[in-house]
PDB file of C-alpha atoms in Angstrom:
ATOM      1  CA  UNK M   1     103.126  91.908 100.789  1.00  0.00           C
ATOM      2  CA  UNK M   2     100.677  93.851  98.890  1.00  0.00           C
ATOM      3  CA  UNK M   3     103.749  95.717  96.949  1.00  0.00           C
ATOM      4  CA  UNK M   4     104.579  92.596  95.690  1.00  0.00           C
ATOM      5  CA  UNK M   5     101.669  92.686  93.415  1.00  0.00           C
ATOM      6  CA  UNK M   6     103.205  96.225  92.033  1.00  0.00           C
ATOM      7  CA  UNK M   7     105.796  94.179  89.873  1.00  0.00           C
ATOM      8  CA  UNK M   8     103.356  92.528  87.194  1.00  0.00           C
ATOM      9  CA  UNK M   9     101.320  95.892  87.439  1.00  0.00           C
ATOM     10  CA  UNK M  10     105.188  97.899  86.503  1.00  0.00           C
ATOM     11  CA  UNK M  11     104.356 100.225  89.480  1.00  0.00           C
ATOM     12  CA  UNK M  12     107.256 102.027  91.072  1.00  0.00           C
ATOM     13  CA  UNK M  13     107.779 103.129  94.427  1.00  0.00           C
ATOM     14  CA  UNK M  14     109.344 106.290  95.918  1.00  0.00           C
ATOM     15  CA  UNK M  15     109.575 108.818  98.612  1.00  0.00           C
ATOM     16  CA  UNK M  16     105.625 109.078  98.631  1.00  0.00           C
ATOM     17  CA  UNK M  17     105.812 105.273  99.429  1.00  0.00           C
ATOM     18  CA  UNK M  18     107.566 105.608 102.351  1.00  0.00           C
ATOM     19  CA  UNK M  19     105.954 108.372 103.456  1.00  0.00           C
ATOM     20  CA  UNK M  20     102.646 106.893 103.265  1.00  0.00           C
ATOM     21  CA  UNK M  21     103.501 104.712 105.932  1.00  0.00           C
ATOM     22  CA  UNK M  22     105.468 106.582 108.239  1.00  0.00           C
ATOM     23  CA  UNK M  23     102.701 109.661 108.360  1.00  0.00           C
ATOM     24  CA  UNK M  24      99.490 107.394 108.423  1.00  0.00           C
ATOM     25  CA  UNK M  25     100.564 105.665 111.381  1.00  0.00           C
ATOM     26  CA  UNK M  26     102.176 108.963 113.313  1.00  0.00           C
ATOM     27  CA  UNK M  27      98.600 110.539 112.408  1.00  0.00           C
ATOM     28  CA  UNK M  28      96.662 108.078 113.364  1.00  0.00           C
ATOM     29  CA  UNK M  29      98.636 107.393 116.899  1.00  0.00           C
ATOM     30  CA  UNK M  30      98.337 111.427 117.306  1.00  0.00           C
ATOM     31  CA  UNK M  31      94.579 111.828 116.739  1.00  0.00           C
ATOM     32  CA  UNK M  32      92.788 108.396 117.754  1.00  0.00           C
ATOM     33  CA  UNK M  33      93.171 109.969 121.704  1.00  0.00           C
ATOM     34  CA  UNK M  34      91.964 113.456 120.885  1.00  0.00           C
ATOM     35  CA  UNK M  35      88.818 112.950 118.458  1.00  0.00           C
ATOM     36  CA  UNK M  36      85.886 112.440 119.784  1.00  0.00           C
ATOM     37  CA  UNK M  37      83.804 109.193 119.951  1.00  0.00           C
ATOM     38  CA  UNK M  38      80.155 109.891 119.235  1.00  0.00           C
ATOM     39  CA  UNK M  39      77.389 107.884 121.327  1.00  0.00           C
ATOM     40  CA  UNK M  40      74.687 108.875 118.578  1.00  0.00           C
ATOM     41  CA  UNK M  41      74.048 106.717 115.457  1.00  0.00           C
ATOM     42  CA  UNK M  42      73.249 109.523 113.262  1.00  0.00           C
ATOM     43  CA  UNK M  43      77.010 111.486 114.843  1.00  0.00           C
ATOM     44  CA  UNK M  44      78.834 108.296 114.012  1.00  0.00           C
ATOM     45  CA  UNK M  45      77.629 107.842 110.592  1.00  0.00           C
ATOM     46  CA  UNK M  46      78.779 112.199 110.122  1.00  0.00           C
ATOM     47  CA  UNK M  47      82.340 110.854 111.615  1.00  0.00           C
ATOM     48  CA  UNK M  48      82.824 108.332 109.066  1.00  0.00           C
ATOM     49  CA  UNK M  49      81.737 110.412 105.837  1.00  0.00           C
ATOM     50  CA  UNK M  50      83.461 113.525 106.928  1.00  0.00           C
ATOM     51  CA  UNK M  51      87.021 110.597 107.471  1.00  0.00           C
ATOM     52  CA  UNK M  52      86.040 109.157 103.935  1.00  0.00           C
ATOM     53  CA  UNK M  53      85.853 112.731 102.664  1.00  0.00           C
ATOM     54  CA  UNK M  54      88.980 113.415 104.331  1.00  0.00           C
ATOM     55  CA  UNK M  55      91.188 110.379 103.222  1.00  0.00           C
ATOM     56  CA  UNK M  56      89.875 111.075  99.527  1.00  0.00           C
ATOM     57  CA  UNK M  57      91.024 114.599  99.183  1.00  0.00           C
ATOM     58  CA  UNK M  58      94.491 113.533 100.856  1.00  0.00           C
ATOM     59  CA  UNK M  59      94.923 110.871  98.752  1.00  0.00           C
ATOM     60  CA  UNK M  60      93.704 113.255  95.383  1.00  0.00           C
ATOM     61  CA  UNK M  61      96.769 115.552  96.698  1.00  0.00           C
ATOM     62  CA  UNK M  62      99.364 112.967  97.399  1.00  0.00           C
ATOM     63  CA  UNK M  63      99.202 111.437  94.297  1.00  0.00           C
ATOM     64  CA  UNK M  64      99.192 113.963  92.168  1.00  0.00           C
ATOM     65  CA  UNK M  65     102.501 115.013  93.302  1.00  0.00           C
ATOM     66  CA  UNK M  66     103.708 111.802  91.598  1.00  0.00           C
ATOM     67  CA  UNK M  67     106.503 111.083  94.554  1.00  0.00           C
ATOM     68  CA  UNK M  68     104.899 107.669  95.026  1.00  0.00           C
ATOM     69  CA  UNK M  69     101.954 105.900  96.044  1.00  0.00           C
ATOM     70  CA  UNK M  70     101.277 104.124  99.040  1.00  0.00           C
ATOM     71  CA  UNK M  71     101.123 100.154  98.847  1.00  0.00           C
ATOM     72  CA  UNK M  72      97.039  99.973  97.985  1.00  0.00           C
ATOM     73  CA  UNK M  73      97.590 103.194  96.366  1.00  0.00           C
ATOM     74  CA  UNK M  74      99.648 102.222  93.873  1.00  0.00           C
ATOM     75  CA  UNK M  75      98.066  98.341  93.162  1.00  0.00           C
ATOM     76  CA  UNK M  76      95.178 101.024  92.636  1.00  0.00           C
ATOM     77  CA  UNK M  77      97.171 103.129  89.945  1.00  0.00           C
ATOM     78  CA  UNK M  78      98.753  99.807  88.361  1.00  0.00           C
ATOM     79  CA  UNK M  79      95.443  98.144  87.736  1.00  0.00           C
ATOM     80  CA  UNK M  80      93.558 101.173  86.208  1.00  0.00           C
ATOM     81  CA  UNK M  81      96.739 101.400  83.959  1.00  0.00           C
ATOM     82  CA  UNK M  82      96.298  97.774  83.196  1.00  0.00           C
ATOM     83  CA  UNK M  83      92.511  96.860  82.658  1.00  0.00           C
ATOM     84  CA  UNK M  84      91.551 100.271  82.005  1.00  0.00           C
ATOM     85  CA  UNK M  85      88.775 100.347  84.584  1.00  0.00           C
ATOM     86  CA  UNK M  86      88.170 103.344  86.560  1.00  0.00           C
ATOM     87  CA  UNK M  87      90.153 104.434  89.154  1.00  0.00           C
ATOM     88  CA  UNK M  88      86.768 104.429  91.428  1.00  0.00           C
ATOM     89  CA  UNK M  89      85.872 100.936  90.707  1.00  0.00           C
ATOM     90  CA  UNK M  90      89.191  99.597  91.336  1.00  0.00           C
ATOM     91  CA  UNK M  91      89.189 101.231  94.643  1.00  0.00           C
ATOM     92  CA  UNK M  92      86.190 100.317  95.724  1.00  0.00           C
ATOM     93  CA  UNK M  93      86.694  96.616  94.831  1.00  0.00           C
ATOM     94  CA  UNK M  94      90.035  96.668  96.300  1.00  0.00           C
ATOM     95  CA  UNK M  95      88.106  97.665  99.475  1.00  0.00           C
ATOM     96  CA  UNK M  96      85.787  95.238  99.296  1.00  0.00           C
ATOM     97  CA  UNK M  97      88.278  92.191  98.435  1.00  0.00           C
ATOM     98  CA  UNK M  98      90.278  93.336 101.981  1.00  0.00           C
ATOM     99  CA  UNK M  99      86.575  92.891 103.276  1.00  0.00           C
ATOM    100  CA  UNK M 100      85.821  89.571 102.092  1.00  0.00           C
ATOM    101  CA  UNK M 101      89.918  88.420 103.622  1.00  0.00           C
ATOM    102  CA  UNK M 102      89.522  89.521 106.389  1.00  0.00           C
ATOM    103  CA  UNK M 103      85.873  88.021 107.220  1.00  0.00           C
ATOM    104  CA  UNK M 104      87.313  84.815 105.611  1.00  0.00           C
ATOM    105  CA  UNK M 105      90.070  84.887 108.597  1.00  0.00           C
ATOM    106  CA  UNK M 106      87.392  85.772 110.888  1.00  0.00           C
ATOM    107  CA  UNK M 107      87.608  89.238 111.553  1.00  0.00           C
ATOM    108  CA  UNK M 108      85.009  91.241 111.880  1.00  0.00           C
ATOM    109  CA  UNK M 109      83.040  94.652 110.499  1.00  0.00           C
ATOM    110  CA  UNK M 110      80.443  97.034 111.106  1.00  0.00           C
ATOM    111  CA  UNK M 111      78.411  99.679 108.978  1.00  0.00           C
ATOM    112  CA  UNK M 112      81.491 102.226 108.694  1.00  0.00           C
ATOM    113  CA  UNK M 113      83.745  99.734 107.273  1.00  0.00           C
ATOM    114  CA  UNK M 114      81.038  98.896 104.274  1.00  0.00           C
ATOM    115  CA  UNK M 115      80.835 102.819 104.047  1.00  0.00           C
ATOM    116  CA  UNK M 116      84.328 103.415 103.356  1.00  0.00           C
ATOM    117  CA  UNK M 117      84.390 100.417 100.776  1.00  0.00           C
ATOM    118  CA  UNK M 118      81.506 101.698  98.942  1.00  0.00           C
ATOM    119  CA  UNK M 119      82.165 105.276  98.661  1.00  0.00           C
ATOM    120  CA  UNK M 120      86.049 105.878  98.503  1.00  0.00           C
ATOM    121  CA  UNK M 121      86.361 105.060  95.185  1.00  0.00           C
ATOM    122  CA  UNK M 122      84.088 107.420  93.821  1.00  0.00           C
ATOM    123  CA  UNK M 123      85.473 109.742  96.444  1.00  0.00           C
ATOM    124  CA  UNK M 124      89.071 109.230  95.908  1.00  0.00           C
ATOM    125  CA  UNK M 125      88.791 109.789  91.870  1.00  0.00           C
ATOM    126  CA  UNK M 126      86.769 112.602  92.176  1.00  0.00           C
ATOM    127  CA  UNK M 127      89.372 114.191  94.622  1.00  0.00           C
ATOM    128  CA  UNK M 128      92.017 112.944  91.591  1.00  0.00           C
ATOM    129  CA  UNK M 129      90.252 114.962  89.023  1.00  0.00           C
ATOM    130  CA  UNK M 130      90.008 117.844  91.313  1.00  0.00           C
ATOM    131  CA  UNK M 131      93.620 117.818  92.423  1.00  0.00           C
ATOM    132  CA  UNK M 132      94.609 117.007  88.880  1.00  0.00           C
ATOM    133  CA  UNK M 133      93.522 120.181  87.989  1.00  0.00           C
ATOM    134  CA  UNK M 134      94.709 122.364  90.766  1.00  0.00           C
ATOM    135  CA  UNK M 135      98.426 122.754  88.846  1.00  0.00           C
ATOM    136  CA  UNK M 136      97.161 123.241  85.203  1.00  0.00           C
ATOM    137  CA  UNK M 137      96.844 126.832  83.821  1.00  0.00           C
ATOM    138  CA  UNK M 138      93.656 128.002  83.627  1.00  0.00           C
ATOM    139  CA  UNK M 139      91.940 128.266  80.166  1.00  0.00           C
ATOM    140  CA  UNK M 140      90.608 131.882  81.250  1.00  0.00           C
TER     141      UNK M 140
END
């Protein structure tokens, strides 16, 4: 569904795409038995910057090696290319649009979930920027 809103936006999928998917899910079915679940506040709230952290500098290295973005991924790409708005913003809004859905259809959300809307943006284009730069020549 959402890639349907990659073909006003001129986004293209590919390998990366497919991947995205596949390796998510296979990670996330690997490592939701083994990792931990803290009973402290303060522990949870380190779990869920450290996985923001995390999904920002994966996503700053999967994209730059241009084989595709993942469905949000790439709506992300198309609409910075588009409006011109930072790649943070649009993240972050995209986040928080899937928010206000899925309240609207009842589901529900906690502290962690407001987290990860707020901050990935910022996270995930800083992690671009970095990553960006990791296969450019040094000026030195």
């Amino acid at each position: 569904m959402v890639l349907l809103l990659w073909i006003p936006l001129k986004e293209k999928p590919g390998i990366g795409t497919i991947l995205n998917a596949i390796l998510i899910a296979a990670t996330i079915e690997v490592l939701l038995p083994i990792l931990p679940t803290p009973e402290a506040f303060s522990l949870q709230i380190i779990q869920v910057l450290v996985g923001i952290v995390l999904v920002a500098i994966g996503s700053g290295l999967y994209l730059t090696a241009n084989l595709g973005p993942g469905p949000r991924d790439g709506t992300m790409t198309g609409l910075t290319k588009v409006t011109g708005i930072p790649i943070g913003r649009i993240r972050s809004g995209i986040e928080i649009f899937v928010i206000a859905i899925g309240w609207t259809l009842g589901g529900k959300f906690g502290i962690g979930t407001i987290l990860f809307a707020i901050l990935i943006g910022p996270c995930v284009a800083i992690c671009l920027n970095m990553a960006g730069r990791l296969g450019k020549p040094s000026d030195d």
